[in-house]
Coordinates of C-alpha atoms in Angstrom, one line a residue:
Chain A
M1 CA 43.3 101.7 30.8
L2 CA 44.9 104.4 33.2
L3 CA 42.9 107.0 35.1
E4 CA 43.7 110.7 34.8
A5 CA 45.8 110.5 38.0
Q6 CA 47.0 114.0 38.2
K7 CA 43.4 115.2 38.6
I8 CA 42.6 112.6 41.1
R9 CA 46.0 113.4 43.0
A10 CA 45.0 117.0 43.6
D11 CA 42.2 115.7 45.8
F12 CA 44.7 114.1 48.2
P13 CA 46.5 116.5 50.4
I14 CA 49.2 114.1 51.6
L15 CA 50.4 113.4 48.2
K16 CA 51.8 116.9 48.0
R17 CA 54.2 116.0 50.8
Q18 CA 58.0 115.4 50.3
I19 CA 60.2 112.9 52.0
G20 CA 63.8 114.1 52.4
G21 CA 63.3 116.5 49.3
K22 CA 61.6 113.7 47.1
P23 CA 58.0 113.4 46.4
L24 CA 55.9 111.0 48.5
V25 CA 55.4 107.7 46.5
Y26 CA 52.8 105.8 48.5
L27 CA 52.5 102.3 47.5
D28 CA 51.3 100.7 50.7
N29 CA 47.5 100.8 49.8
A30 CA 46.8 97.2 50.8
A31 CA 47.8 98.2 54.3
S32 CA 45.9 101.4 54.3
S33 CA 44.9 104.1 51.8
Q34 CA 45.3 107.8 51.9
K35 CA 42.3 110.2 52.3
P36 CA 40.8 112.5 49.9
Q37 CA 40.0 116.1 50.9
S38 CA 36.3 115.5 50.7
V39 CA 36.4 113.0 53.4
L40 CA 38.7 115.2 55.7
L41 CA 36.4 118.3 55.1
T42 CA 33.2 116.1 55.6
M43 CA 34.4 114.8 58.9
N44 CA 35.6 118.1 60.1
A45 CA 32.3 119.8 59.1
F46 CA 30.2 117.1 61.0
Y47 CA 32.2 118.0 64.1
Q48 CA 31.9 121.6 63.7
V49 CA 28.2 121.6 62.9
S50 CA 26.2 118.6 63.8
Y51 CA 28.1 116.5 66.4
A52 CA 26.3 114.8 69.3
N53 CA 25.6 111.2 70.4
I54 CA 23.2 109.3 68.1
H55 CA 19.8 107.5 68.6
R56 CA 19.0 109.2 71.9
G57 CA 19.0 113.0 72.1
V58 CA 15.8 114.6 70.8
Y59 CA 17.3 117.9 70.1
T60 CA 18.3 119.1 66.7
I61 CA 21.9 118.2 66.4
A62 CA 21.4 114.8 67.8
E63 CA 18.6 114.3 65.2
E64 CA 21.1 115.5 62.6
A65 CA 23.9 113.3 63.7
T66 CA 21.5 110.3 63.8
E67 CA 20.3 111.1 60.4
L68 CA 23.8 111.4 59.0
Y69 CA 25.0 108.1 60.8
E70 CA 21.9 106.2 59.3
K71 CA 22.5 107.9 55.9
A72 CA 26.1 106.3 56.1
R73 CA 24.5 102.9 56.6
E74 CA 22.2 103.4 53.6
T75 CA 25.1 104.5 51.4
V76 CA 27.0 101.4 52.4
A77 CA 23.9 99.2 51.8
N78 CA 23.3 100.7 48.3
F79 CA 27.1 100.3 47.6
L80 CA 26.9 96.5 48.3
N81 CA 23.3 96.1 47.0
T82 CA 22.0 94.5 50.2
K83 CA 18.3 93.7 50.5
T84 CA 17.9 95.9 53.4
H85 CA 20.0 98.5 55.4
R86 CA 19.4 96.3 58.4
E87 CA 22.0 93.9 57.0
I88 CA 24.7 96.3 57.5
I89 CA 26.4 96.2 61.0
F90 CA 29.1 99.0 61.8
T91 CA 32.1 97.5 63.4
R92 CA 35.6 98.7 64.2
G93 CA 36.9 97.2 61.1
T94 CA 37.3 93.8 59.2
T95 CA 38.9 92.0 62.2
E96 CA 36.1 93.0 64.6
A97 CA 33.6 92.0 62.0
I98 CA 35.0 88.6 61.6
N99 CA 35.3 88.3 65.3
L100 CA 31.7 89.1 65.7
V101 CA 30.8 86.2 63.5
R102 CA 33.0 84.0 65.6
F103 CA 31.4 84.9 68.9
S104 CA 27.8 85.5 67.9
W105 CA 27.3 82.8 65.2
G106 CA 30.1 80.6 65.6
R107 CA 29.8 79.8 69.3
K108 CA 26.2 78.7 68.6
N109 CA 26.6 76.7 65.5
V110 CA 30.1 75.2 65.5
Q111 CA 30.5 72.2 67.9
S112 CA 32.8 69.5 68.8
G113 CA 34.1 67.5 65.7
D114 CA 32.7 70.2 63.4
E115 CA 35.0 71.6 60.6
I116 CA 35.6 75.0 59.3
L117 CA 36.9 75.4 55.7
L118 CA 39.5 78.2 55.1
T119 CA 42.1 78.8 52.4
E120 CA 45.9 78.7 52.7
M121 CA 45.9 82.3 51.9
E122 CA 44.1 83.8 54.7
H123 CA 45.1 87.0 56.4
H124 CA 45.6 86.3 60.1
S125 CA 42.4 88.1 60.9
N126 CA 40.5 85.4 59.0
L127 CA 42.6 82.6 60.5
V128 CA 43.3 83.3 64.1
P129 CA 39.5 83.8 65.0
W130 CA 38.7 80.5 63.6
Q131 CA 41.7 78.9 65.3
L132 CA 40.4 80.3 68.7
L133 CA 36.9 79.0 68.0
A134 CA 38.1 75.7 67.0
Q135 CA 40.2 75.5 70.3
E136 CA 37.2 76.5 72.2
K137 CA 34.7 73.9 70.6
G138 CA 36.9 71.2 69.7
A139 CA 36.5 71.9 66.0
K140 CA 38.8 71.4 63.1
L141 CA 40.2 73.7 60.5
K142 CA 40.6 72.6 56.9
F143 CA 42.3 74.6 54.1
I144 CA 41.7 74.9 50.3
P145 CA 45.4 74.8 49.0
F146 CA 46.9 77.3 46.6
D147 CA 49.2 76.5 43.6
S148 CA 52.5 77.8 42.5
Q149 CA 50.7 80.8 40.7
G150 CA 49.0 81.7 44.0
K151 CA 45.7 80.5 42.8
L152 CA 43.3 78.3 44.7
V153 CA 43.1 74.8 43.7
L154 CA 39.4 73.7 43.8
D155 CA 39.9 70.1 42.5
Q156 CA 39.4 68.7 45.8
L157 CA 36.7 71.2 47.0
D158 CA 33.9 68.5 47.0
S159 CA 35.8 66.4 49.4
L160 CA 36.7 69.3 51.7
L161 CA 33.3 70.3 52.0
T162 CA 31.9 67.4 54.3
D163 CA 28.9 66.7 56.5
K164 CA 30.8 68.3 59.4
T165 CA 31.6 71.5 57.5
K166 CA 29.7 74.3 59.3
L167 CA 31.3 77.3 57.7
V168 CA 33.5 78.4 54.8
A169 CA 35.6 81.5 55.6
M170 CA 37.6 82.8 52.8
N171 CA 39.5 85.9 51.4
F172 CA 37.9 87.5 48.2
V173 CA 41.2 89.1 47.2
S174 CA 44.5 87.9 48.5
N175 CA 46.6 90.5 50.3
T176 CA 49.7 88.9 49.3
F177 CA 49.3 87.3 46.0
G178 CA 46.7 89.9 44.8
T179 CA 44.6 86.9 43.5
I180 CA 41.0 87.6 42.8
N181 CA 39.6 84.3 44.3
P182 CA 36.6 82.4 42.5
V183 CA 34.4 83.0 45.4
E184 CA 31.2 82.5 43.4
K185 CA 32.2 78.9 42.5
V186 CA 33.0 78.2 46.2
I187 CA 29.8 79.7 47.5
A188 CA 27.7 77.6 44.9
K189 CA 29.4 74.4 46.1
A190 CA 29.1 75.3 49.8
H191 CA 25.4 76.3 49.5
A192 CA 24.6 73.0 47.5
K193 CA 25.7 71.3 50.8
G194 CA 23.7 74.0 52.9
I195 CA 27.0 75.6 54.1
P196 CA 27.2 79.3 54.8
V197 CA 30.2 81.3 53.4
L198 CA 32.0 84.3 55.0
L199 CA 34.1 86.6 52.7
D200 CA 37.0 88.5 54.1
A201 CA 36.5 91.5 51.6
A202 CA 39.0 93.9 53.0
Q203 CA 41.1 93.8 49.7
A204 CA 38.0 93.5 47.4
V205 CA 35.5 96.1 48.5
P206 CA 38.0 99.0 47.9
H207 CA 38.9 98.0 44.4
L208 CA 35.9 95.9 43.0
T209 CA 32.2 96.2 42.5
V210 CA 30.8 93.9 45.1
D211 CA 27.1 92.9 44.9
V212 CA 26.2 90.8 48.0
Q213 CA 22.9 89.6 46.3
K214 CA 24.7 88.5 43.2
L215 CA 27.4 86.9 45.3
D216 CA 25.0 85.2 47.6
C217 CA 27.5 85.3 50.3
D218 CA 26.2 84.9 53.9
F219 CA 28.7 87.3 55.5
L220 CA 31.1 89.9 54.2
A221 CA 33.4 91.9 56.1
F222 CA 35.6 95.0 55.1
S223 CA 37.3 98.1 56.6
S224 CA 36.8 101.7 55.8
H225 CA 40.5 102.7 56.2
K226 CA 41.5 100.7 53.0
M227 CA 38.9 102.5 50.9
L228 CA 39.8 106.1 51.4
G229 CA 37.7 106.4 54.7
P230 CA 38.9 106.9 58.2
T231 CA 40.2 104.3 60.6
G232 CA 38.1 102.9 63.4
I233 CA 35.1 101.7 61.3
G234 CA 34.4 98.8 59.3
V235 CA 31.3 96.8 58.1
L236 CA 29.8 93.4 58.7
Y237 CA 27.2 92.4 56.2
A238 CA 25.1 89.4 56.9
K239 CA 21.9 88.0 55.6
E240 CA 18.9 89.3 57.7
K241 CA 17.7 85.9 58.5
I242 CA 21.2 84.8 59.8
L243 CA 21.6 88.1 61.9
E244 CA 18.3 87.7 63.3
A245 CA 19.1 84.1 64.5
M246 CA 22.4 85.2 66.1
D247 CA 23.2 85.9 69.6
P248 CA 24.3 89.5 70.5
F249 CA 28.0 90.3 70.3
L250 CA 28.8 93.1 73.0
G251 CA 26.4 93.9 75.7
G252 CA 25.5 97.5 76.5
G253 CA 23.6 100.5 75.4
E254 CA 21.7 100.6 72.2
M255 CA 21.8 96.8 71.7
I256 CA 18.8 96.3 74.0
K257 CA 15.0 96.5 73.7
E258 CA 14.0 96.2 77.4
V259 CA 16.5 95.7 80.4
H260 CA 15.5 94.2 83.7
W261 CA 17.6 93.4 86.7
D262 CA 18.2 89.8 85.7
H263 CA 17.6 89.7 82.0
S264 CA 17.1 91.9 78.7
T265 CA 15.8 91.7 75.4
W266 CA 17.6 92.6 72.3
N267 CA 17.2 95.5 69.9
D268 CA 16.0 95.0 66.1
L269 CA 18.6 94.9 63.6
P270 CA 21.0 96.5 63.1
G271 CA 21.1 98.0 66.7
K272 CA 21.4 94.4 68.3
F273 CA 25.0 94.4 67.1
E274 CA 26.0 97.8 67.8
A275 CA 26.4 98.3 71.6
G276 CA 27.9 101.4 72.9
T277 CA 28.7 104.8 71.2
Q278 CA 29.7 103.9 67.8
S279 CA 32.3 105.6 65.6
I280 CA 29.9 108.3 64.4
A281 CA 32.1 110.8 62.6
E282 CA 34.0 107.7 60.9
A283 CA 30.7 106.5 59.6
V284 CA 30.0 109.9 58.2
G285 CA 33.6 110.0 56.6
L286 CA 33.1 106.4 55.1
K287 CA 30.0 107.8 53.5
A288 CA 32.1 110.5 51.9
A289 CA 34.7 108.0 50.8
I290 CA 32.0 105.8 49.1
D291 CA 30.6 108.9 47.3
Y292 CA 34.3 109.7 46.0
L293 CA 34.8 106.3 44.8
K294 CA 31.5 106.3 43.0
T295 CA 32.3 109.4 41.2
I296 CA 35.4 107.8 39.7
G297 CA 33.9 104.3 39.3
L298 CA 35.2 101.2 40.7
E299 CA 35.5 99.4 37.3
K300 CA 37.7 102.1 36.2
I301 CA 39.7 102.0 39.4
H302 CA 40.2 98.2 39.0
D303 CA 41.3 98.6 35.4
H304 CA 43.8 101.4 36.5
E305 CA 45.3 99.3 39.3
Q306 CA 45.5 96.2 37.1
A307 CA 47.3 98.1 34.5
L308 CA 49.8 99.2 37.0
A309 CA 50.4 95.7 38.3
R310 CA 50.7 94.4 34.8
Y311 CA 53.3 97.1 33.9
T312 CA 55.1 96.5 37.2
M313 CA 55.2 92.7 36.4
E314 CA 56.6 93.3 32.9
Q315 CA 59.4 95.5 34.5
F316 CA 60.0 92.9 37.1
S317 CA 60.3 90.0 34.6
E318 CA 63.4 91.7 33.2
M319 CA 65.3 91.9 36.6
K320 CA 66.9 88.7 37.1
E321 CA 67.6 89.3 40.8
L322 CA 64.0 89.7 41.4
T323 CA 61.2 87.0 42.2
F324 CA 57.7 87.9 42.4
Y325 CA 54.7 85.9 43.4
G326 CA 51.0 85.5 42.5
P327 CA 48.8 84.9 39.3
P328 CA 49.0 86.7 35.9
P329 CA 47.8 90.4 35.9
K330 CA 44.3 89.4 34.6
D331 CA 43.4 87.3 37.6
R332 CA 44.7 89.9 40.3
C333 CA 44.1 93.3 41.8
G334 CA 46.7 96.0 41.9
L335 CA 49.4 94.6 44.3
V336 CA 52.5 92.7 43.7
A337 CA 54.6 91.0 46.3
F338 CA 58.3 90.3 45.6
N339 CA 61.9 89.7 46.8
L340 CA 65.2 90.8 45.5
Q341 CA 67.7 88.0 45.9
G342 CA 69.8 88.0 48.8
I343 CA 68.4 91.2 50.5
H344 CA 66.1 91.1 53.4
P345 CA 62.6 92.8 52.6
H346 CA 63.3 95.1 55.5
D347 CA 66.4 96.4 54.0
V348 CA 64.7 96.9 50.7
A349 CA 61.9 99.0 52.3
A350 CA 64.3 100.9 54.3
V351 CA 66.3 101.8 51.1
L352 CA 63.2 102.7 49.1
D353 CA 62.3 105.1 51.8
R354 CA 65.3 107.0 51.1
S355 CA 63.6 107.6 47.8
G356 CA 60.3 108.6 49.4
I357 CA 58.8 105.2 48.3
C358 CA 56.6 103.5 50.8
V359 CA 56.2 99.7 50.5
R360 CA 55.3 97.1 53.1
A361 CA 58.0 94.7 54.1
G362 CA 57.4 91.7 56.2
H363 CA 54.9 88.8 56.2
H364 CA 51.8 91.0 55.5
C365 CA 49.9 89.0 58.3
T366 CA 50.1 85.9 56.1
Q367 CA 52.8 83.8 58.1
P368 CA 51.6 80.3 57.0
L369 CA 51.4 81.5 53.3
H370 CA 55.2 82.7 53.5
R371 CA 56.1 79.7 55.2
K372 CA 54.7 77.5 52.5
L373 CA 56.7 79.4 49.9
G374 CA 59.7 78.9 52.0
L375 CA 60.1 82.6 52.7
E376 CA 60.2 84.6 56.1
A377 CA 58.9 87.8 54.4
S378 CA 58.4 89.8 51.2
V379 CA 58.3 93.3 49.8
R380 CA 54.8 94.3 48.6
A381 CA 53.9 97.3 46.4
S382 CA 50.2 97.9 46.3
Y383 CA 48.4 100.4 44.2
Y384 CA 45.3 102.7 44.2
L385 CA 43.5 105.0 42.1
Y386 CA 46.1 107.9 42.6
N387 CA 49.2 106.0 41.7
T388 CA 50.9 106.6 38.4
K389 CA 53.1 104.7 35.8
E390 CA 55.9 107.2 36.7
E391 CA 55.7 106.1 40.3
V392 CA 56.2 102.5 39.1
D393 CA 59.2 103.6 37.2
L394 CA 60.7 105.3 40.4
L395 CA 60.0 102.0 42.3
I396 CA 61.9 100.0 39.6
D397 CA 64.8 102.5 39.4
A398 CA 65.0 102.5 43.3
L399 CA 65.1 98.6 43.4
K400 CA 67.9 98.5 40.8
E401 CA 69.9 101.0 43.2
T402 CA 69.1 98.7 46.1
T403 CA 70.6 95.7 44.3
R404 CA 73.6 97.8 43.3
F405 CA 74.1 99.0 46.9
F406 CA 74.0 95.7 48.6
K407 CA 75.9 93.8 45.9
K408 CA 78.9 96.3 46.0
Chain B
M1 CA 72.1 105.6 52.3
D2 CA 75.4 105.7 54.1
T3 CA 73.7 107.2 57.2
L4 CA 71.5 104.0 57.5
Y5 CA 74.0 101.3 56.3
R6 CA 77.4 102.1 57.3
E7 CA 80.2 100.1 55.8
E8 CA 80.8 98.4 58.9
I9 CA 77.2 97.3 59.3
L10 CA 77.1 95.8 55.7
E11 CA 80.5 94.1 56.5
H12 CA 79.2 92.4 59.6
Y13 CA 75.9 91.5 57.6
K14 CA 77.9 89.9 54.8
Y15 CA 80.4 88.3 57.0
P16 CA 78.7 87.7 60.5
R17 CA 81.0 86.8 63.4
N18 CA 80.0 83.9 65.7
K19 CA 77.3 82.5 63.4
G20 CA 76.2 79.0 64.2
T21 CA 75.2 77.0 67.3
L22 CA 77.1 75.3 70.3
E23 CA 77.1 71.6 70.9
K24 CA 76.1 71.7 74.6
P25 CA 75.3 75.1 75.3
D26 CA 75.1 76.4 79.0
I27 CA 72.4 78.8 78.0
T28 CA 70.2 78.8 74.8
Y29 CA 67.4 81.2 74.2
K30 CA 65.5 82.0 71.2
D31 CA 63.0 84.9 70.6
F32 CA 60.9 86.5 67.9
N33 CA 60.1 90.0 66.6
P34 CA 56.2 89.4 65.9
L35 CA 56.2 92.6 63.8
C36 CA 58.3 91.2 61.1
G37 CA 58.8 87.5 61.9
D38 CA 62.5 87.9 62.4
E39 CA 63.9 85.4 64.9
C40 CA 67.3 85.1 66.8
Q41 CA 68.7 82.4 68.9
I42 CA 71.9 82.8 71.1
D43 CA 73.9 80.0 72.5
L44 CA 76.3 80.5 75.4
H45 CA 79.3 78.6 77.0
V46 CA 79.7 80.2 80.4
K47 CA 82.9 79.6 82.6
D48 CA 83.5 81.3 85.9
N49 CA 80.6 83.5 85.3
R50 CA 81.9 84.9 82.0
V51 CA 81.1 84.2 78.4
D52 CA 83.5 81.8 77.2
E53 CA 82.0 81.1 73.8
V54 CA 79.1 82.5 72.0
K55 CA 77.0 81.6 68.8
F56 CA 74.0 83.1 67.1
M57 CA 71.4 81.9 64.4
A58 CA 69.2 84.8 63.3
K59 CA 66.9 85.3 60.5
G60 CA 66.3 89.1 59.6
C61 CA 67.5 92.3 57.9
A62 CA 71.0 93.6 57.7
I63 CA 70.5 95.7 60.8
S64 CA 69.3 92.8 63.0
Q65 CA 72.2 90.5 61.7
A66 CA 74.8 93.1 62.0
A67 CA 73.7 94.1 65.5
T68 CA 73.8 90.5 66.8
S69 CA 77.1 89.9 65.2
M70 CA 78.5 92.9 66.7
L71 CA 76.9 92.2 70.1
T72 CA 78.5 88.7 70.2
E73 CA 81.8 90.3 69.7
M74 CA 81.1 92.7 72.4
I75 CA 80.3 90.0 75.0
E76 CA 83.0 87.6 74.6
G77 CA 84.9 87.4 77.9
K78 CA 82.5 89.6 79.7
S79 CA 81.0 88.6 83.1
L80 CA 77.2 88.0 83.3
E81 CA 76.9 91.0 85.6
E82 CA 78.4 93.3 82.9
I83 CA 76.0 91.9 80.3
K84 CA 73.1 92.8 82.5
Q85 CA 74.1 96.4 82.4
L86 CA 74.2 96.5 78.5
S87 CA 71.4 98.9 77.2
K88 CA 69.9 100.1 74.0
K89 CA 72.5 102.7 74.0
D90 CA 75.4 100.3 73.7
I91 CA 73.9 98.7 70.7
L92 CA 73.2 101.9 68.9
D93 CA 76.8 103.0 69.6
V94 CA 78.4 100.0 68.0
L95 CA 75.9 100.4 65.0
G96 CA 76.7 104.1 64.9
I97 CA 73.2 105.0 63.3
E98 CA 70.0 106.4 64.4
L99 CA 66.8 104.2 64.1
G100 CA 63.1 105.0 64.2
P101 CA 60.8 103.1 66.6
V102 CA 60.0 100.3 64.2
R103 CA 63.5 99.4 63.0
L104 CA 65.0 99.9 66.6
K105 CA 63.4 96.6 67.3
C106 CA 65.5 95.0 64.5
A107 CA 68.6 96.2 66.2
L108 CA 67.5 95.3 69.9
L109 CA 66.1 91.8 69.3
C110 CA 69.6 90.2 70.0
L111 CA 70.0 92.0 73.3
K112 CA 66.5 91.0 74.3
V113 CA 67.3 87.5 73.4
L114 CA 70.6 87.6 75.4
K115 CA 69.1 89.1 78.5
G116 CA 66.0 86.7 78.2
G117 CA 68.3 83.8 78.2
I118 CA 70.7 84.8 81.0
Y119 CA 68.2 86.4 83.2
G120 CA 64.8 85.8 82.0
I121 CA 64.1 89.4 81.4
K122 CA 61.2 89.5 78.7
E123 CA 61.2 93.3 78.2
W124 CA 62.7 95.2 75.3
P125 CA 66.0 96.8 76.3
T126 CA 65.8 100.4 77.1

């Protein structure tokens, strides 16, 4: 079921843009999304009317700014259905959120000989931080494998979760296959052995209804810029009890309760993890983005994107020179990675750009995944609520043209 | 399209010159473009301070393959001192196209590798 895309598109100023006389076809939403007018206007208005630093000033606009910032936190908390807004930590993005867990939780809880269980389809941002922690502590990384459809193989999960496993860190939705991973199953099995689970939800929160209490995940990280919001802000959700027991991340202002020459005590949650001046306008912008997503409805957005992915895969199936990766449409979000035989992904993307079509070419920060497939890189088209079937047709036409051009 | 992929670029891409490796190279050097995972290795035989033989192995797009192929043709018989003088402009001149900042690196990886191998220069050519 497709959304009324034309109505939605009118809310996104950049979509009026032309590239070399052709309309912009933006199909790189898994990398970052475009912003609706409401987000831009809200941030602009905040700077023009209420801007000041938060949590300190006692004057009117400082109070207003603080209120708007905390209102944003409440909005995120409601959006994820957390028990309390104290479980929402604002970070710079998914990467910083995962690294926060690495430093504040990992250093304390992972020791020599311990194991961290990941999957073979992690984005580098949920792989490299754990490599660094494992190197520091002498711990070991293990991986849940994926099959030829880009789906996780859970047969061996019981033996992968050992007495030494201290954490499971996995992506909710794969940024390369588009697979919606069976995170509930993994969480249930991990919890049965008392192991906490971190979800990299960068590709999930923008596209799916995410309820952290229902999922029962222990940590969850995502970025604002992939869900219609501004760059420079993201979220770490963690269960309150876990956050309370964690060491601080960055030291500085706001994260303290009392400071002496030689020691300090820590602020209550969430301030304990928010040292320094935060991305205030960005938090306000993120709230506007969530408000916008809610007016459309995440279920409808997911259906729309999945329908576009299904249509794309149907068209791709008829192109013999094209190979695409990942599971059937029903198991995925709205993205499709592929290759044109004998043409490097960068060349495909460069030729598509001539038609105003923006796709990602490269390893999408999943180099080990590509290596396992025997690939250096791939092309990826990723959809969001403002994309249309007509845009998929333009993509297909341009890909056929690309093949003709390089084969001539 | 012709402004980005001139006939000559496609020709070098499809039929690269000096592709392969050397048995006992005097200089061999490999580097990557972390942006896209492209890699390039250049092997050299040097005689009297001049490039006697050159071979390359590269993974990457048409621009990077063609640029490397063209560069190897350019340096055959050249002295190491002459190679040191090669710049971004020399590569862009033989390619005969204009490139944005991202794809510029596709074109310049080969020269970066060459200078890295001969002189240990780690910077992107300017």
